[in-house]
PDB file of C-alpha atoms in Angstrom:
ATOM      1  CA  MET A 161     -10.979  10.315  22.048  1.00  0.00           C
ATOM      2  CA  LYS A 162      -8.622  12.951  20.717  1.00  0.00           C
ATOM      3  CA  LEU A 163      -5.590  11.831  18.702  1.00  0.00           C
ATOM      4  CA  VAL A 164      -2.939  14.367  17.733  1.00  0.00           C
ATOM      5  CA  LEU A 165      -0.632  13.191  14.961  1.00  0.00           C
ATOM      6  CA  LEU A 166       2.788  14.827  14.724  1.00  0.00           C
ATOM      7  CA  ARG A 167       5.256  14.002  11.979  1.00  0.00           C
ATOM      8  CA  HIS A 168       8.950  14.286  12.810  1.00  0.00           C
ATOM      9  CA  GLY A 169      11.038  17.255  11.682  1.00  0.00           C
ATOM     10  CA  ALA A 170      13.126  17.354   8.515  1.00  0.00           C
ATOM     11  CA  THR A 171      15.965  14.932   7.843  1.00  0.00           C
ATOM     12  CA  ALA A 172      18.438  14.868   4.962  1.00  0.00           C
ATOM     13  CA  TRP A 173      16.384  12.113   3.315  1.00  0.00           C
ATOM     14  CA  SER A 174      13.011  13.850   3.757  1.00  0.00           C
ATOM     15  CA  VAL A 175      14.512  16.924   2.087  1.00  0.00           C
ATOM     16  CA  SER A 176      15.929  14.878  -0.819  1.00  0.00           C
ATOM     17  CA  GLY A 177      12.737  12.807  -1.201  1.00  0.00           C
ATOM     18  CA  GLN A 178      14.357   9.480  -0.300  1.00  0.00           C
ATOM     19  CA  HIS A 179      12.089   6.842   1.218  1.00  0.00           C
ATOM     20  CA  THR A 180      13.139   6.643   4.851  1.00  0.00           C
ATOM     21  CA  GLY A 181      11.744   3.529   6.449  1.00  0.00           C
ATOM     22  CA  LEU A 182      13.628   1.791   9.230  1.00  0.00           C
ATOM     23  CA  SER A 183      16.901   3.642   8.561  1.00  0.00           C
ATOM     24  CA  ASP A 184      17.539   5.634  11.718  1.00  0.00           C
ATOM     25  CA  ILE A 185      18.267   9.042  10.177  1.00  0.00           C
ATOM     26  CA  ALA A 186      18.955  12.049  12.410  1.00  0.00           C
ATOM     27  CA  LEU A 187      17.068  15.331  12.314  1.00  0.00           C
ATOM     28  CA  LEU A 188      18.711  18.194  10.462  1.00  0.00           C
ATOM     29  CA  PRO A 189      19.197  21.444  12.426  1.00  0.00           C
ATOM     30  CA  GLU A 190      16.218  22.661  10.369  1.00  0.00           C
ATOM     31  CA  GLY A 191      14.247  19.658  11.656  1.00  0.00           C
ATOM     32  CA  VAL A 192      15.097  20.559  15.254  1.00  0.00           C
ATOM     33  CA  ASP A 193      13.864  24.110  14.601  1.00  0.00           C
ATOM     34  CA  GLN A 194      10.675  22.731  13.053  1.00  0.00           C
ATOM     35  CA  ALA A 195      10.072  20.579  16.136  1.00  0.00           C
ATOM     36  CA  LYS A 196      10.456  23.637  18.374  1.00  0.00           C
ATOM     37  CA  ARG A 197       7.899  25.525  16.273  1.00  0.00           C
ATOM     38  CA  ALA A 198       5.589  22.495  16.196  1.00  0.00           C
ATOM     39  CA  ALA A 199       5.531  22.600  20.004  1.00  0.00           C
ATOM     40  CA  GLU A 200       3.502  25.813  19.785  1.00  0.00           C
ATOM     41  CA  ASN A 201       0.975  24.174  17.453  1.00  0.00           C
ATOM     42  CA  VAL A 202       0.647  21.070  19.614  1.00  0.00           C
ATOM     43  CA  ARG A 203       0.259  23.128  22.775  1.00  0.00           C
ATOM     44  CA  SER A 204      -2.423  25.208  21.059  1.00  0.00           C
ATOM     45  CA  VAL A 205      -4.472  22.239  19.811  1.00  0.00           C
ATOM     46  CA  LEU A 206      -4.224  20.435  23.156  1.00  0.00           C
ATOM     47  CA  GLY A 207      -5.105  23.468  25.272  1.00  0.00           C
ATOM     48  CA  GLU A 208      -6.094  22.313  28.753  1.00  0.00           C
ATOM     49  CA  GLU A 209      -5.306  18.710  27.762  1.00  0.00           C
ATOM     50  CA  TRP A 210      -1.568  19.510  27.418  1.00  0.00           C
ATOM     51  CA  GLU A 211      -0.666  18.122  30.844  1.00  0.00           C
ATOM     52  CA  SER A 212      -2.831  14.984  30.671  1.00  0.00           C
ATOM     53  CA  ALA A 213      -2.122  13.913  27.079  1.00  0.00           C
ATOM     54  CA  VAL A 214      -0.360  10.565  26.673  1.00  0.00           C
ATOM     55  CA  VAL A 215       2.631  10.969  24.328  1.00  0.00           C
ATOM     56  CA  ILE A 216       3.708   7.931  22.300  1.00  0.00           C
ATOM     57  CA  SER A 217       6.493   7.944  19.710  1.00  0.00           C
ATOM     58  CA  SER A 218       8.158   5.718  17.203  1.00  0.00           C
ATOM     59  CA  PRO A 219      11.524   4.623  18.654  1.00  0.00           C
ATOM     60  CA  LEU A 220      13.426   5.912  15.606  1.00  0.00           C
ATOM     61  CA  GLN A 221      15.489   8.946  16.601  1.00  0.00           C
ATOM     62  CA  ARG A 222      13.914  11.405  14.165  1.00  0.00           C
ATOM     63  CA  ALA A 223      10.503  10.848  15.765  1.00  0.00           C
ATOM     64  CA  GLN A 224      11.636  10.324  19.351  1.00  0.00           C
ATOM     65  CA  ILE A 225      13.766  13.482  19.411  1.00  0.00           C
ATOM     66  CA  THR A 226      10.911  15.471  17.860  1.00  0.00           C
ATOM     67  CA  ALA A 227       8.634  14.184  20.644  1.00  0.00           C
ATOM     68  CA  GLU A 228      11.199  15.040  23.333  1.00  0.00           C
ATOM     69  CA  ILE A 229      11.614  18.580  21.960  1.00  0.00           C
ATOM     70  CA  VAL A 230       7.855  19.170  21.945  1.00  0.00           C
ATOM     71  CA  PHE A 231       7.309  17.555  25.345  1.00  0.00           C
ATOM     72  CA  THR A 232      10.044  16.205  27.645  1.00  0.00           C
ATOM     73  CA  ARG A 233      11.911  12.914  27.608  1.00  0.00           C
ATOM     74  CA  GLU A 234      10.052  11.825  30.747  1.00  0.00           C
ATOM     75  CA  ARG A 235       6.644  12.201  29.034  1.00  0.00           C
ATOM     76  CA  VAL A 236       7.498  10.193  25.924  1.00  0.00           C
ATOM     77  CA  SER A 237       6.999   6.447  25.659  1.00  0.00           C
ATOM     78  CA  THR A 238       7.814   4.495  22.499  1.00  0.00           C
ATOM     79  CA  THR A 239       6.192   1.690  20.562  1.00  0.00           C
ATOM     80  CA  ASN A 240       7.240  -0.295  17.514  1.00  0.00           C
ATOM     81  CA  THR A 241       3.676  -0.068  16.206  1.00  0.00           C
ATOM     82  CA  LEU A 242       4.514   3.514  15.139  1.00  0.00           C
ATOM     83  CA  LEU A 243       7.665   2.587  13.188  1.00  0.00           C
ATOM     84  CA  GLU A 244       7.667   3.880   9.627  1.00  0.00           C
ATOM     85  CA  MET A 245       6.706   1.541   6.824  1.00  0.00           C
ATOM     86  CA  ASP A 246       9.514  -0.874   5.992  1.00  0.00           C
ATOM     87  CA  TYR A 247      10.460   0.069   2.418  1.00  0.00           C
ATOM     88  CA  GLY A 248      12.669  -2.997   2.052  1.00  0.00           C
ATOM     89  CA  ASP A 249      14.808  -2.779  -1.086  1.00  0.00           C
ATOM     90  CA  TYR A 250      13.529   0.757  -1.725  1.00  0.00           C
ATOM     91  CA  ASP A 251      14.770   2.268   1.544  1.00  0.00           C
ATOM     92  CA  GLY A 252      16.943   5.248   0.683  1.00  0.00           C
ATOM     93  CA  LEU A 253      15.665   5.526  -2.898  1.00  0.00           C
ATOM     94  CA  THR A 254      13.546   8.314  -4.350  1.00  0.00           C
ATOM     95  CA  SER A 255      10.319   7.575  -6.212  1.00  0.00           C
ATOM     96  CA  SER A 256      11.953   8.661  -9.487  1.00  0.00           C
ATOM     97  CA  GLU A 257      14.851   6.224  -8.911  1.00  0.00           C
ATOM     98  CA  ILE A 258      12.373   3.406  -8.314  1.00  0.00           C
ATOM     99  CA  ARG A 259      10.342   4.355 -11.402  1.00  0.00           C
ATOM    100  CA  SER A 260      13.470   4.242 -13.566  1.00  0.00           C
ATOM    101  CA  THR A 261      13.212   0.434 -13.313  1.00  0.00           C
ATOM    102  CA  ARG A 262       9.466   0.128 -12.502  1.00  0.00           C
ATOM    103  CA  PRO A 263       7.805   2.955 -14.481  1.00  0.00           C
ATOM    104  CA  ASN A 264       4.267   2.396 -13.141  1.00  0.00           C
ATOM    105  CA  TRP A 265       5.256   1.764  -9.528  1.00  0.00           C
ATOM    106  CA  ASN A 266       2.893   3.099  -6.862  1.00  0.00           C
ATOM    107  CA  LEU A 267       3.684   2.592  -3.181  1.00  0.00           C
ATOM    108  CA  TRP A 268       0.026   2.334  -2.192  1.00  0.00           C
ATOM    109  CA  ARG A 269      -0.725  -0.338  -4.777  1.00  0.00           C
ATOM    110  CA  ASP A 270       2.592  -2.152  -5.222  1.00  0.00           C
ATOM    111  CA  GLY A 271       4.383  -1.935  -1.880  1.00  0.00           C
ATOM    112  CA  CYS A 272       8.124  -2.565  -1.716  1.00  0.00           C
ATOM    113  CA  PRO A 273      10.099  -5.758  -2.363  1.00  0.00           C
ATOM    114  CA  ASN A 274      11.325  -7.283   0.902  1.00  0.00           C
ATOM    115  CA  GLY A 275       9.394  -4.624   2.827  1.00  0.00           C
ATOM    116  CA  GLU A 276       5.909  -4.194   4.263  1.00  0.00           C
ATOM    117  CA  THR A 277       2.616  -3.883   2.489  1.00  0.00           C
ATOM    118  CA  VAL A 278       0.213  -1.053   3.236  1.00  0.00           C
ATOM    119  CA  ASP A 279      -2.130  -3.579   4.865  1.00  0.00           C
ATOM    120  CA  GLU A 280       0.652  -4.836   7.146  1.00  0.00           C
ATOM    121  CA  VAL A 281       1.273  -1.262   8.313  1.00  0.00           C
ATOM    122  CA  GLY A 282      -2.493  -0.930   8.735  1.00  0.00           C
ATOM    123  CA  ALA A 283      -2.466  -3.969  11.044  1.00  0.00           C
ATOM    124  CA  ARG A 284       0.222  -2.294  13.179  1.00  0.00           C
ATOM    125  CA  CYS A 285      -1.902   0.867  13.303  1.00  0.00           C
ATOM    126  CA  ASP A 286      -4.893  -1.210  14.437  1.00  0.00           C
ATOM    127  CA  GLU A 287      -2.720  -2.662  17.208  1.00  0.00           C
ATOM    128  CA  PHE A 288      -1.734   0.875  18.246  1.00  0.00           C
ATOM    129  CA  LEU A 289      -5.394   1.968  18.305  1.00  0.00           C
ATOM    130  CA  ARG A 290      -6.343  -1.033  20.444  1.00  0.00           C
ATOM    131  CA  SER A 291      -3.541  -0.166  22.882  1.00  0.00           C
ATOM    132  CA  ILE A 292      -4.825   3.380  23.422  1.00  0.00           C
ATOM    133  CA  SER A 293      -8.437   2.225  23.725  1.00  0.00           C
ATOM    134  CA  ARG A 294      -7.826   0.229  26.891  1.00  0.00           C
ATOM    135  CA  PRO A 295      -9.870   1.399  29.874  1.00  0.00           C
ATOM    136  CA  GLU A 296      -6.787   1.658  32.124  1.00  0.00           C
ATOM    137  CA  GLN A 297      -5.386   4.539  30.040  1.00  0.00           C
ATOM    138  CA  PRO A 298      -4.983   7.642  32.250  1.00  0.00           C
ATOM    139  CA  SER A 299      -6.296   9.961  29.532  1.00  0.00           C
ATOM    140  CA  ASN A 300      -8.536  10.032  26.494  1.00  0.00           C
ATOM    141  CA  THR A 301      -6.098  12.356  24.674  1.00  0.00           C
ATOM    142  CA  PHE A 302      -3.088  10.957  22.831  1.00  0.00           C
ATOM    143  CA  VAL A 303      -0.211  12.328  20.785  1.00  0.00           C
ATOM    144  CA  ALA A 304       1.365   9.966  18.228  1.00  0.00           C
ATOM    145  CA  VAL A 305       4.760  11.174  17.003  1.00  0.00           C
ATOM    146  CA  ALA A 306       5.951   9.236  13.993  1.00  0.00           C
ATOM    147  CA  HIS A 307       6.552   9.249  10.246  1.00  0.00           C
ATOM    148  CA  GLY A 308       4.724  10.276   7.088  1.00  0.00           C
ATOM    149  CA  HIS A 309       3.338   7.009   5.741  1.00  0.00           C
ATOM    150  CA  VAL A 310       2.558   5.323   9.047  1.00  0.00           C
ATOM    151  CA  LEU A 311       0.703   8.435  10.268  1.00  0.00           C
ATOM    152  CA  ARG A 312      -1.277   8.668   7.030  1.00  0.00           C
ATOM    153  CA  ILE A 313      -2.288   5.024   7.405  1.00  0.00           C
ATOM    154  CA  LEU A 314      -3.034   5.567  11.098  1.00  0.00           C
ATOM    155  CA  ALA A 315      -5.341   8.436  10.145  1.00  0.00           C
ATOM    156  CA  ALA A 316      -7.212   6.190   7.718  1.00  0.00           C
ATOM    157  CA  ARG A 317      -7.581   3.393  10.267  1.00  0.00           C
ATOM    158  CA  THR A 318      -8.646   5.807  13.043  1.00  0.00           C
ATOM    159  CA  LEU A 319     -11.439   6.931  10.703  1.00  0.00           C
ATOM    160  CA  GLU A 320     -12.274   3.259   9.987  1.00  0.00           C
ATOM    161  CA  LEU A 321     -11.135   3.547   6.374  1.00  0.00           C
ATOM    162  CA  PRO A 322      -9.043   0.878   4.617  1.00  0.00           C
ATOM    163  CA  ALA A 323      -5.311   1.394   5.149  1.00  0.00           C
ATOM    164  CA  VAL A 324      -4.791   2.228   1.455  1.00  0.00           C
ATOM    165  CA  GLN A 325      -6.939   5.348   1.921  1.00  0.00           C
ATOM    166  CA  GLY A 326      -3.979   6.872   3.754  1.00  0.00           C
ATOM    167  CA  ARG A 327      -2.989   7.923   0.231  1.00  0.00           C
ATOM    168  CA  LEU A 328      -5.630  10.670   0.524  1.00  0.00           C
ATOM    169  CA  PHE A 329      -3.780  12.432   3.344  1.00  0.00           C
ATOM    170  CA  THR A 330      -0.535  14.338   2.996  1.00  0.00           C
ATOM    171  CA  LEU A 331       1.798  15.337   5.817  1.00  0.00           C
ATOM    172  CA  GLY A 332       4.630  17.844   5.787  1.00  0.00           C
ATOM    173  CA  THR A 333       7.577  17.538   8.147  1.00  0.00           C
ATOM    174  CA  ALA A 334       6.709  18.550  11.716  1.00  0.00           C
ATOM    175  CA  ALA A 335       3.054  18.945  10.713  1.00  0.00           C
ATOM    176  CA  THR A 336       0.327  18.649  13.342  1.00  0.00           C
ATOM    177  CA  SER A 337      -3.048  17.004  12.694  1.00  0.00           C
ATOM    178  CA  VAL A 338      -5.993  16.132  14.933  1.00  0.00           C
ATOM    179  CA  ILE A 339      -8.646  13.414  14.725  1.00  0.00           C
ATOM    180  CA  GLU A 340     -11.245  13.480  17.471  1.00  0.00           C
ATOM    181  CA  ASP A 341     -14.750  12.531  18.478  1.00  0.00           C
ATOM    182  CA  VAL A 342     -17.108  15.458  17.944  1.00  0.00           C
ATOM    183  CA  ARG A 343     -20.779  15.056  18.884  1.00  0.00           C
ATOM    184  CA  GLY A 344     -20.543  11.286  18.606  1.00  0.00           C
ATOM    185  CA  GLN A 345     -18.680  11.264  15.282  1.00  0.00           C
ATOM    186  CA  ARG A 346     -14.986  10.612  14.714  1.00  0.00           C
ATOM    187  CA  CYS A 347     -13.669  13.260  12.345  1.00  0.00           C
ATOM    188  CA  VAL A 348     -10.632  15.216  11.184  1.00  0.00           C
ATOM    189  CA  SER A 349     -10.702  18.534  13.014  1.00  0.00           C
ATOM    190  CA  LEU A 350      -7.276  19.744  11.827  1.00  0.00           C
ATOM    191  CA  TRP A 351      -4.947  18.469   9.145  1.00  0.00           C
ATOM    192  CA  ASN A 352      -1.318  19.149   8.164  1.00  0.00           C
ATOM    193  CA  LEU A 353      -0.779  22.321  10.191  1.00  0.00           C
ATOM    194  CA  SER A 354       2.720  23.373   9.232  1.00  0.00           C
ATOM    195  CA  ALA A 355       5.382  24.153  11.801  1.00  0.00           C
TER     196      ALA A 355
END
């Protein structure tokens, strides 16, 4: 298996550092430009697998439009399993705003009130991985276009690490990463390639 992870391009909230969960925020013009540049990276890492890769996106517009810029609308399917983490009461807030009332708050440890836990996002990622592991899939190469935290957790789960270990991975906007099977071992072959 080869799994290419692509984070969406920049939005106003990603630039300001606001937690952007299920809010359907549009790409900035800069984010559209990043997606266009990311297309070159994705094409390069896929090589001959470009045409056969299965492209799956979060349905939120910032991810779906990024996917459609890199590929074409016809190639992109969507799944709710790739939605960003639900930040609940913290959606739209920056970490410093949250820490003004909860000084020791840590997303990976504490989660978000009225939102999802890291383990709940991990369960969605497991569901996504099961869906691409079905024998009827037309390809063994997949591109997941989504959001920072869900992709970090997906990386951890793809590597059979606990969901909380997604904290070890960082992802810039429109960054490309690759996890693949190499000589019988699943490993990170590329991480956080900037657009």
